[in-house]
Each structure stands twice: as structure tokens, then as C-alpha cells.
Amino acid sequence: RACSYFIVLQGLSEAPDLEFEYGDSDKWAAELSELYSYTEGPEFHLNRKCFEEDFQTHVSDKRWVDLDAMQHRAHAMRLLDGLDVTGRERRLKLARAILYMAQGTFGDCSSEAEVQHWMRYNVFLLLEVGAFSALVELLNMEIENSAACSSAVRKPAISLADSTDLRVLLNIMYLMVEMIQQDDLADPPEWRATRETFKTELGSPLYNSEPVSVMLFGMVTKFCSGHAPHFPMKKVLLLLWKTILFTLGGFEQLQSLKVCKREELGLPRLPEDSIRVVRNMRAASPPASASDLIEQQQRRARREHKALIKQENLDAFNEKDPYKADDSREDEEENDDNDNSLETEPFPLERDEVMPPPIPHPSSERVSFPKGLPWAPKVREKDIENFLECSRSKFIGYTLGNDTDTVVGLPRPIHESIKTLKQHKYVSIAEVQIAKEEEYQKTPLSGGEEDVEMCATELLYQGILPSLPQYMIALLKILLAAAPTSKAKTDSINILADVLPEEMPTTVLQSMKLGVDVNRHKEIIVKAISAILLLLLKHFKLNHIYQFEYMAQHLVFANCIPLILKFFNQNIMSYITAKNSISVLDFPYCVLHELPELTAESLEAGDNNQFCWRNLFSCINLLRILNKLTKWKHSRTMMLVVFKSAPILKRALKVKQAMMQLYVLKLLKVQTKYLGRQWRKSNMKTMSAIYQKVRHRLNDDWAYGNDLDARPWDFQAEECALRASIERFNNRRYDKNQSNPEFLPVDNCLQSVLGQRVELPEDFQMNYDLWLEREVFSKPICWEDLLQ
């Protein structure tokens, strides 16, 4: 029986990892198909009809693919000129024809590769003839269309038809940004040059005197305020995400930017490439299910009357411990659904119970132990200072403040400890930026002007700075509405405007299709928002720490931490393996093949993938955001404890994917010392996984909690101090009108001051004699006091 118990556990631990590769975005076809809802399906052929009618009238009976480059250009320019017409219907037809071009003129193609080729060719052609700036102008016009807004506000139910013009424009813009941002080595040199120019223009205030991202953020807030409920929010968010990704750069670019920035500041090289380390990690085994635990307890009860085993058997057992063989430890009890999760029963090994040895395996099947830990340890300057201060007060009885060099009178082992700590000292870019900012605040006159590099991140921050709090609230409102754990409320915003058809379904099949479409629509919104927030946080942190802190603080004030925990408080495995897609309806498959007859069975089948890429991507992004918000912030770490995040996060460890588990374990590590001894005792497998996978801070007492942080949990004081630093930074760098008057130049020359012409009001001039009498002649002047 005991042997079969081990086999069950080994079967659990040997389940394959999810073959998920985290990146900036999904495959080309997936990113294109997610732009369209299934309800929009009939519009593909409508776009084609609009294009072909116009093409045959003005060009010839030839196919688009048979024309030469000059004819392509001439027709694209003619379509673009037609967008200036005042008639809405005519303009929409031409916009649809341009959209068909951006969709790769699929009617002339026979394979996805052909569609991709012609999409790329047509998109660069449209960019060359100036289509993007024309589209931005039209989009602005639609945003400002007060008639459409007021009509939508009055409507009891908004459908796909209300956002037709906006959807067509956003579709073209998205396809252009998505195709151009993909770097293809086979591109001709002129395309590569065009790509770089477009990237610069998109991130600078060229279109409408602001970056395109700022205009899209404006659409998000207008939608959330209720003034424009017909805005197709999914498309706006997808375009916003791709614009930020293209102009600022993805995760690989962030890593190389970080390396360059450290070199500029004279800091040592990074100890490792974090992207590569995470990709090489293996997942830990998921926690045991409730049924496994019940079975385990029954086996334990049956064994209790048996006698102890001989010592040699114990030695053999210790050598071949199946838990140790599995280098990624299992979490134990999954008894987290009730409030007594901290009182869970420990595993038998943790209660020193004796078990018979497992069946020996051949040496070839033995799991090899990792050579070392995945991450190089890090130590902060502050950690070295604290260690030295404690050592001095303990051994000598005096302190020296911030001195980290004087070791006089300290024992030899302390010298070696300090040497080890200094070997692993890591100075972050943020620490250098904070020190520089303090210097600027101390010496506003002698410090000189700060040389701010006008990169795309800086331009975007300047653009969104005035309304950043509103943007963050709006994004979180939409995220809440799209989360699967949210209940439908009458006062919540309607994010389904661009998925609901004009006529609601009448058959069961249509209802099932719409149900899949709605769920998919929500998943795509979560994916876009999570990617937007993560990219902005990472880029702002690299550009300047206080830009990051400003955004992070407003996310915290808008309840981002409980919102993300609420999102994870669901059956996360069901969310990650959800099949909310109908592959035969996805673009470009649906336009290249005859649509088979849909049945209830084919709708329920979905794809054969092990998991849903977008949902796993969203989960990892949200965990990374939560890590960024809470790292080194004591008050926010305590929020994780107060909101009882440990059981929620522990359930997320069921997903056997290394990167997701790493970020869950990081969040558990920071709060471990506050969860109590019983929790740590009951969750030794989780503790072991943290030790194996999360970076070590050499003198961090995370695993024991002996020296609990003595600071009181004063959320308000910590956040207020941080807010004051952020406001000083923003005022100094961006608010030129509120400069400190003490540091402004003063005109002390008597002649120039008296020579200035002062405009006096009429009533003052009429009563000037009275004023002189009252204020000057009738008031006694004590000249002695005045001179003193």
C-alpha cells in the first residue's frame, strides 16, 4: 500500500510541464484573429465587396496581385483621397476597401503565407502614401462626434452597428501597427527605414500634437465616464497595447536597455540574463488534490499500528527519498478553501513518521540534482549597513552610522561575512536615480539643469502625466468588468458593445456561439490591459524610478492589489485551459476556407491545445504587476497578508509552468514571515520551492520570522512620504509654473523697477487723491523704526 502511495505521488510529480513560451505576444495568426469578434464575421466579405466594386470601376478586371507597383500605389492614393469626402456612407465604403487591402486582399490568396505576404506589402504601401495620419484625423473626428455619443448614451441597448465607423478605422490602424512592428529580416532596406521612421513618429507628439497612445488613453477614459458607451473598447485596448509595445519596446529590448543604462551609469554588469534563467527553469509539482490527501490520511491511519522498521531500512529510505528526487517540490495540503488553512496537517515526513522504502529505480531513471541555485544572490547597501550596525552594537557597543568600511574590533567571522556581502552587493539603477534626485532637490541652483533624454518613454510619460490617475482607474474598471470572477452588476460598465449583434440569437446554436464570443472577448481585454500595465511599469521604472512610483501608487490607490487577488480567486486551471475559441471562424482561416456547418459538438470541442496561450500570458502579467507593486514596500506586503492572499496564491501553484510559479513563489516569500509558524510548518514543500527557485538575499530572514519587522503597519505614513517625493520630482521636472519663488531671479535695480508701466484700474485712478490721503498723508511714519 505504501509503495502504491509513492507511485501516486511520483505520477503527480512527473506530469509534463505546460509547453508555454512567454513572449511579447502570441503567434501572428492568433494576434490577428483576436482583433475580430466572431459576430463581425460577415464583414470580411463586405470589405471585399466594397474593394472589388471600386477596383473594377476605376482600374480593370485584373486581380490586385497581377498589378505592378506603380498601379498599386496609384490605386492606394486614389482610395486615400476619397476619404476626404463629406458623405459618411461613401467614406465608410472607401475605408472598408482600405481595410480589405490591410487584410491582405485575401480573395486573391490561397494560403495563410500568401495572405501574410500581401498584408505586409499592402500595409507598407498604405504607410508610404500617408494613410496612417489620415486615419488618425478621421479617428479624432469620430471621437469628437457628439451626435453619435449622445445617440449611444440614450440607447437602451448598444450593439455592433453603433461602432461601425470606429471599428473599421481601428482595424486598419491595428493591422498597420501589428504588421510593421514585426521585424522581418527579409524586408528590403527601404522598408526597414520606413519602419524606424514610423516607430519614431508613433511615439512622438506628431499626430494631433500628442503621441497616439495618449489619444487612445483619452478614448478609454471617455468610455469609462459613460459619455461614449459605443466605443469598441477591445480594439482600442489592443491598438494601445501594440502601440506601446512598438514604440517603447518589448521584454528583450527592455533587457538590453537595462544593460546599456547600467553601463552609462558606471554600474557593474547584471549577474545574469533574467529572461534566459526563467526560460531554463522547470516547474514544481502541483499541490496534491483533496482526494489524494484523503487517501493519504487513510493510508496513514492503517499504518499506525505497524511496528517501527529497522534502522538500515530507514537509511535506505533517506537515501532514496522520492520527495528529494523531485527537484521541484510539491506543495502540500490544498485545504485552502476554508479559513483554517493555516492549521493544515503536515506531510508524514514533516511529522517524523516512519515509512517503508520505495521500490528502487534503475540508476538511469534517477533525477539529477541541479548543480546550483538559478539566481545569483543580491545584497543591498542598506543590508550591509544594518548587518554592521548590529555587529558593532553587539560586540563593541557603539555605532558609526553609514560607515560600511570600518571593521575595527569585530571578530574574524564578521570580517568574512562582510567580505561575502560586499562580493554580492547589487546597486540598482533606481538607487542611483533616487540619489541624483535628492541631490537636485538639495542644490537647485548649483546642481545645474538636468539633461533629460527625450526618448519615447519620456514623451509618453509627459503626455499622460496630467491625467494619469484617471487612466489607471479606467483601465482597472474595465479589467474588473472583464474578470471572470466579477458578478454582473447594473452599475458596471458595458464592455460588450462591440461583440453583441443587432439581433439577439434565436437558436441554441447561435446562443452558444455568442457565449463563446463573449467569453473570448473578455479574455482578450484582460490580456491587453495586463500587457499595457506591465509594459508601462517596466519602462517607467527604467526611465526614472519616480515615474514608475507615480503610476504604481495610483494603481494601489485604485485598489489594484485586491482586484488582482480577486481575479486569481477562481479555479485558475479552468481559466488557463478554457476553450473559448472556434478555430474555423478565426481569421485568416475563415476567409480562405469554406465554413463547415457549425454544430453544438464542434463549438464545444474548441482546439486541442493543452492550455489557452492568452489566459496563461494574462495570469503571468498580473502576477508580475502584483510583484512590482509590492516589492520593497512593507505596507503593501501587509496588504497581501490582510487580504489573505496566501491560499489564493497557493492554488495558483497548481499550474505547472515555471515562470508563473516563480512569480507566485516570490509573492509568497515576501509575506512568509507574517503568516505564522504553523503556516510555515504546514507548507514546507512551498518553502522548499521558494528556496530552490526564488533569488536569495543573503541576510534576509524570510524563512524564519524570528526578527519580525518592528515597524508598525502605517500604510498612510509610508504612502504619504512616497507621494511627497514623487510630487517634488514631478514639480521640479515638469511643472515650470510652480517653481519655488525663492529660486526665481529677482530684479533689484531701482530704476528698472520704478520704470515699469503698471496698469491701474479706472476706479483707482478716479479716487487716487482719496487713497493718498488715507494711506500716505494721514498715517504717521516712525522713521527711526523704518531705518532699523
PDB file of N, CA and C in Angstrom, residues 24 248-263 269-279 375 378 426 429 535 538-539 542 624 628 659 663 695:
ATOM      1  N   ASP A  24       6.511  38.609 -25.984  1.00  0.00           N
ATOM      2  CA  ASP A  24       5.795  39.888 -26.077  1.00  0.00           C
ATOM      3  C   ASP A  24       4.363  39.686 -26.562  1.00  0.00           C
ATOM      4  N   LEU A 248       7.870  51.666 -27.414  1.00  0.00           N
ATOM      5  CA  LEU A 248       8.771  51.571 -26.253  1.00  0.00           C
ATOM      6  C   LEU A 248       9.667  50.331 -26.308  1.00  0.00           C
ATOM      7  N   GLY A 249       9.153  49.242 -26.887  1.00  0.00           N
ATOM      8  CA  GLY A 249       9.945  48.007 -26.970  1.00  0.00           C
ATOM      9  C   GLY A 249       9.409  46.937 -26.038  1.00  0.00           C
ATOM     10  N   GLY A 250       9.667  45.679 -26.394  1.00  0.00           N
ATOM     11  CA  GLY A 250       9.197  44.539 -25.603  1.00  0.00           C
ATOM     12  C   GLY A 250      10.191  44.115 -24.543  1.00  0.00           C
ATOM     13  N   PHE A 251      10.033  42.893 -24.025  1.00  0.00           N
ATOM     14  CA  PHE A 251      10.832  42.421 -22.892  1.00  0.00           C
ATOM     15  C   PHE A 251      12.308  42.245 -23.249  1.00  0.00           C
ATOM     16  N   GLU A 252      12.595  41.781 -24.474  1.00  0.00           N
ATOM     17  CA  GLU A 252      14.001  41.629 -24.906  1.00  0.00           C
ATOM     18  C   GLU A 252      14.672  42.999 -24.983  1.00  0.00           C
ATOM     19  N   GLN A 253      13.951  43.979 -25.569  1.00  0.00           N
ATOM     20  CA  GLN A 253      14.513  45.340 -25.676  1.00  0.00           C
ATOM     21  C   GLN A 253      14.719  45.953 -24.295  1.00  0.00           C
ATOM     22  N   LEU A 254      13.794  45.663 -23.373  1.00  0.00           N
ATOM     23  CA  LEU A 254      13.938  46.172 -22.007  1.00  0.00           C
ATOM     24  C   LEU A 254      15.218  45.669 -21.365  1.00  0.00           C
ATOM     25  N   GLN A 255      15.513  44.384 -21.585  1.00  0.00           N
ATOM     26  CA  GLN A 255      16.725  43.791 -21.008  1.00  0.00           C
ATOM     27  C   GLN A 255      17.969  44.469 -21.564  1.00  0.00           C
ATOM     28  N   SER A 256      17.999  44.674 -22.890  1.00  0.00           N
ATOM     29  CA  SER A 256      19.188  45.312 -23.492  1.00  0.00           C
ATOM     30  C   SER A 256      19.273  46.784 -23.088  1.00  0.00           C
ATOM     31  N   LEU A 257      18.109  47.452 -22.935  1.00  0.00           N
ATOM     32  CA  LEU A 257      18.109  48.848 -22.456  1.00  0.00           C
ATOM     33  C   LEU A 257      18.683  48.939 -21.047  1.00  0.00           C
ATOM     34  N   LYS A 258      18.337  47.966 -20.225  1.00  0.00           N
ATOM     35  CA  LYS A 258      18.822  47.932 -18.844  1.00  0.00           C
ATOM     36  C   LYS A 258      20.343  47.781 -18.820  1.00  0.00           C
ATOM     37  N   VAL A 259      20.856  46.900 -19.679  1.00  0.00           N
ATOM     38  CA  VAL A 259      22.312  46.680 -19.762  1.00  0.00           C
ATOM     39  C   VAL A 259      23.006  47.982 -20.171  1.00  0.00           C
ATOM     40  N   CYS A 260      22.467  48.663 -21.206  1.00  0.00           N
ATOM     41  CA  CYS A 260      23.061  49.924 -21.690  1.00  0.00           C
ATOM     42  C   CYS A 260      23.030  51.001 -20.604  1.00  0.00           C
ATOM     43  N   LYS A 261      21.891  51.086 -19.910  1.00  0.00           N
ATOM     44  CA  LYS A 261      21.737  52.123 -18.887  1.00  0.00           C
ATOM     45  C   LYS A 261      22.717  51.907 -17.732  1.00  0.00           C
ATOM     46  N   ARG A 262      22.931  50.657 -17.352  1.00  0.00           N
ATOM     47  CA  ARG A 262      23.890  50.366 -16.279  1.00  0.00           C
ATOM     48  C   ARG A 262      25.299  50.762 -16.711  1.00  0.00           C
ATOM     49  N   GLU A 263      25.621  50.518 -17.975  1.00  0.00           N
ATOM     50  CA  GLU A 263      26.945  50.913 -18.488  1.00  0.00           C
ATOM     51  C   GLU A 263      27.110  52.432 -18.431  1.00  0.00           C
ATOM     52  N   ARG A 269      28.062  44.958 -14.484  1.00  0.00           N
ATOM     53  CA  ARG A 269      27.140  44.244 -15.365  1.00  0.00           C
ATOM     54  C   ARG A 269      26.141  43.426 -14.548  1.00  0.00           C
ATOM     55  N   LEU A 270      24.997  43.111 -15.171  1.00  0.00           N
ATOM     56  CA  LEU A 270      23.986  42.287 -14.499  1.00  0.00           C
ATOM     57  C   LEU A 270      24.556  40.897 -14.215  1.00  0.00           C
ATOM     58  N   PRO A 271      24.225  40.316 -13.060  1.00  0.00           N
ATOM     59  CA  PRO A 271      24.789  38.995 -12.734  1.00  0.00           C
ATOM     60  C   PRO A 271      24.319  37.885 -13.681  1.00  0.00           C
ATOM     61  N   GLU A 272      23.135  38.065 -14.317  1.00  0.00           N
ATOM     62  CA  GLU A 272      22.660  37.061 -15.272  1.00  0.00           C
ATOM     63  C   GLU A 272      21.575  37.671 -16.157  1.00  0.00           C
ATOM     64  N   ASP A 273      21.264  36.973 -17.237  1.00  0.00           N
ATOM     65  CA  ASP A 273      20.168  37.389 -18.121  1.00  0.00           C
ATOM     66  C   ASP A 273      18.886  36.750 -17.580  1.00  0.00           C
ATOM     67  N   SER A 274      18.019  37.572 -16.993  1.00  0.00           N
ATOM     68  CA  SER A 274      16.841  37.036 -16.300  1.00  0.00           C
ATOM     69  C   SER A 274      15.915  36.272 -17.243  1.00  0.00           C
ATOM     70  N   ILE A 275      15.792  36.729 -18.491  1.00  0.00           N
ATOM     71  CA  ILE A 275      14.904  36.050 -19.456  1.00  0.00           C
ATOM     72  C   ILE A 275      15.393  34.621 -19.690  1.00  0.00           C
ATOM     73  N   ARG A 276      16.711  34.486 -19.867  1.00  0.00           N
ATOM     74  CA  ARG A 276      17.287  33.165 -20.135  1.00  0.00           C
ATOM     75  C   ARG A 276      17.132  32.247 -18.912  1.00  0.00           C
ATOM     76  N   VAL A 277      17.342  32.800 -17.720  1.00  0.00           N
ATOM     77  CA  VAL A 277      17.234  31.984 -16.497  1.00  0.00           C
ATOM     78  C   VAL A 277      15.820  31.425 -16.354  1.00  0.00           C
ATOM     79  N   VAL A 278      14.819  32.298 -16.556  1.00  0.00           N
ATOM     80  CA  VAL A 278      13.425  31.866 -16.393  1.00  0.00           C
ATOM     81  C   VAL A 278      13.063  30.813 -17.436  1.00  0.00           C
ATOM     82  N   ARG A 279      13.556  30.980 -18.654  1.00  0.00           N
ATOM     83  CA  ARG A 279      13.239  30.019 -19.718  1.00  0.00           C
ATOM     84  C   ARG A 279      13.819  28.631 -19.429  1.00  0.00           C
ATOM     85  N   TRP A 375      19.599  31.676  -9.465  1.00  0.00           N
ATOM     86  CA  TRP A 375      19.872  33.123  -9.452  1.00  0.00           C
ATOM     87  C   TRP A 375      21.110  33.428  -8.606  1.00  0.00           C
ATOM     88  N   LYS A 378      21.806  38.561  -4.209  1.00  0.00           N
ATOM     89  CA  LYS A 378      21.994  40.022  -4.244  1.00  0.00           C
ATOM     90  C   LYS A 378      21.956  40.571  -2.823  1.00  0.00           C
ATOM     91  N   TYR A 426      24.618  44.570  -4.926  1.00  0.00           N
ATOM     92  CA  TYR A 426      23.990  44.946  -6.196  1.00  0.00           C
ATOM     93  C   TYR A 426      23.409  46.348  -6.054  1.00  0.00           C
ATOM     94  N   ILE A 429      19.650  50.607 -10.771  1.00  0.00           N
ATOM     95  CA  ILE A 429      19.529  51.895 -11.471  1.00  0.00           C
ATOM     96  C   ILE A 429      18.653  52.837 -10.642  1.00  0.00           C
ATOM     97  N   LEU A 535       3.990  46.621 -19.259  1.00  0.00           N
ATOM     98  CA  LEU A 535       4.973  47.317 -20.105  1.00  0.00           C
ATOM     99  C   LEU A 535       5.235  48.729 -19.597  1.00  0.00           C
ATOM    100  N   LYS A 538       7.332  48.661 -16.343  1.00  0.00           N
ATOM    101  CA  LYS A 538       8.727  48.294 -16.578  1.00  0.00           C
ATOM    102  C   LYS A 538       9.490  49.426 -17.279  1.00  0.00           C
ATOM    103  N   HIS A 539       8.878  50.040 -18.283  1.00  0.00           N
ATOM    104  CA  HIS A 539       9.566  51.119 -18.997  1.00  0.00           C
ATOM    105  C   HIS A 539       9.724  52.364 -18.138  1.00  0.00           C
ATOM    106  N   LEU A 542      12.564  51.911 -15.652  1.00  0.00           N
ATOM    107  CA  LEU A 542      13.883  52.032 -16.265  1.00  0.00           C
ATOM    108  C   LEU A 542      14.201  53.490 -16.598  1.00  0.00           C
ATOM    109  N   ARG A 624       3.147  39.474 -12.280  1.00  0.00           N
ATOM    110  CA  ARG A 624       4.322  40.347 -12.363  1.00  0.00           C
ATOM    111  C   ARG A 624       3.976  41.767 -11.907  1.00  0.00           C
ATOM    112  N   LYS A 628       5.581  43.867  -8.806  1.00  0.00           N
ATOM    113  CA  LYS A 628       6.154  45.207  -8.972  1.00  0.00           C
ATOM    114  C   LYS A 628       5.543  46.193  -7.972  1.00  0.00           C
ATOM    115  N   MET A 659       7.492  29.814 -15.059  1.00  0.00           N
ATOM    116  CA  MET A 659       7.505  31.267 -14.907  1.00  0.00           C
ATOM    117  C   MET A 659       6.365  31.737 -14.009  1.00  0.00           C
ATOM    118  N   TYR A 663       6.688  33.657 -10.044  1.00  0.00           N
ATOM    119  CA  TYR A 663       6.115  34.913  -9.555  1.00  0.00           C
ATOM    120  C   TYR A 663       5.144  34.686  -8.406  1.00  0.00           C
ATOM    121  N   ARG A 695      15.261  34.149  -5.959  1.00  0.00           N
ATOM    122  CA  ARG A 695      16.584  34.704  -5.644  1.00  0.00           C
ATOM    123  C   ARG A 695      16.785  34.888  -4.142  1.00  0.00           C
TER     124      ARG A 695
END
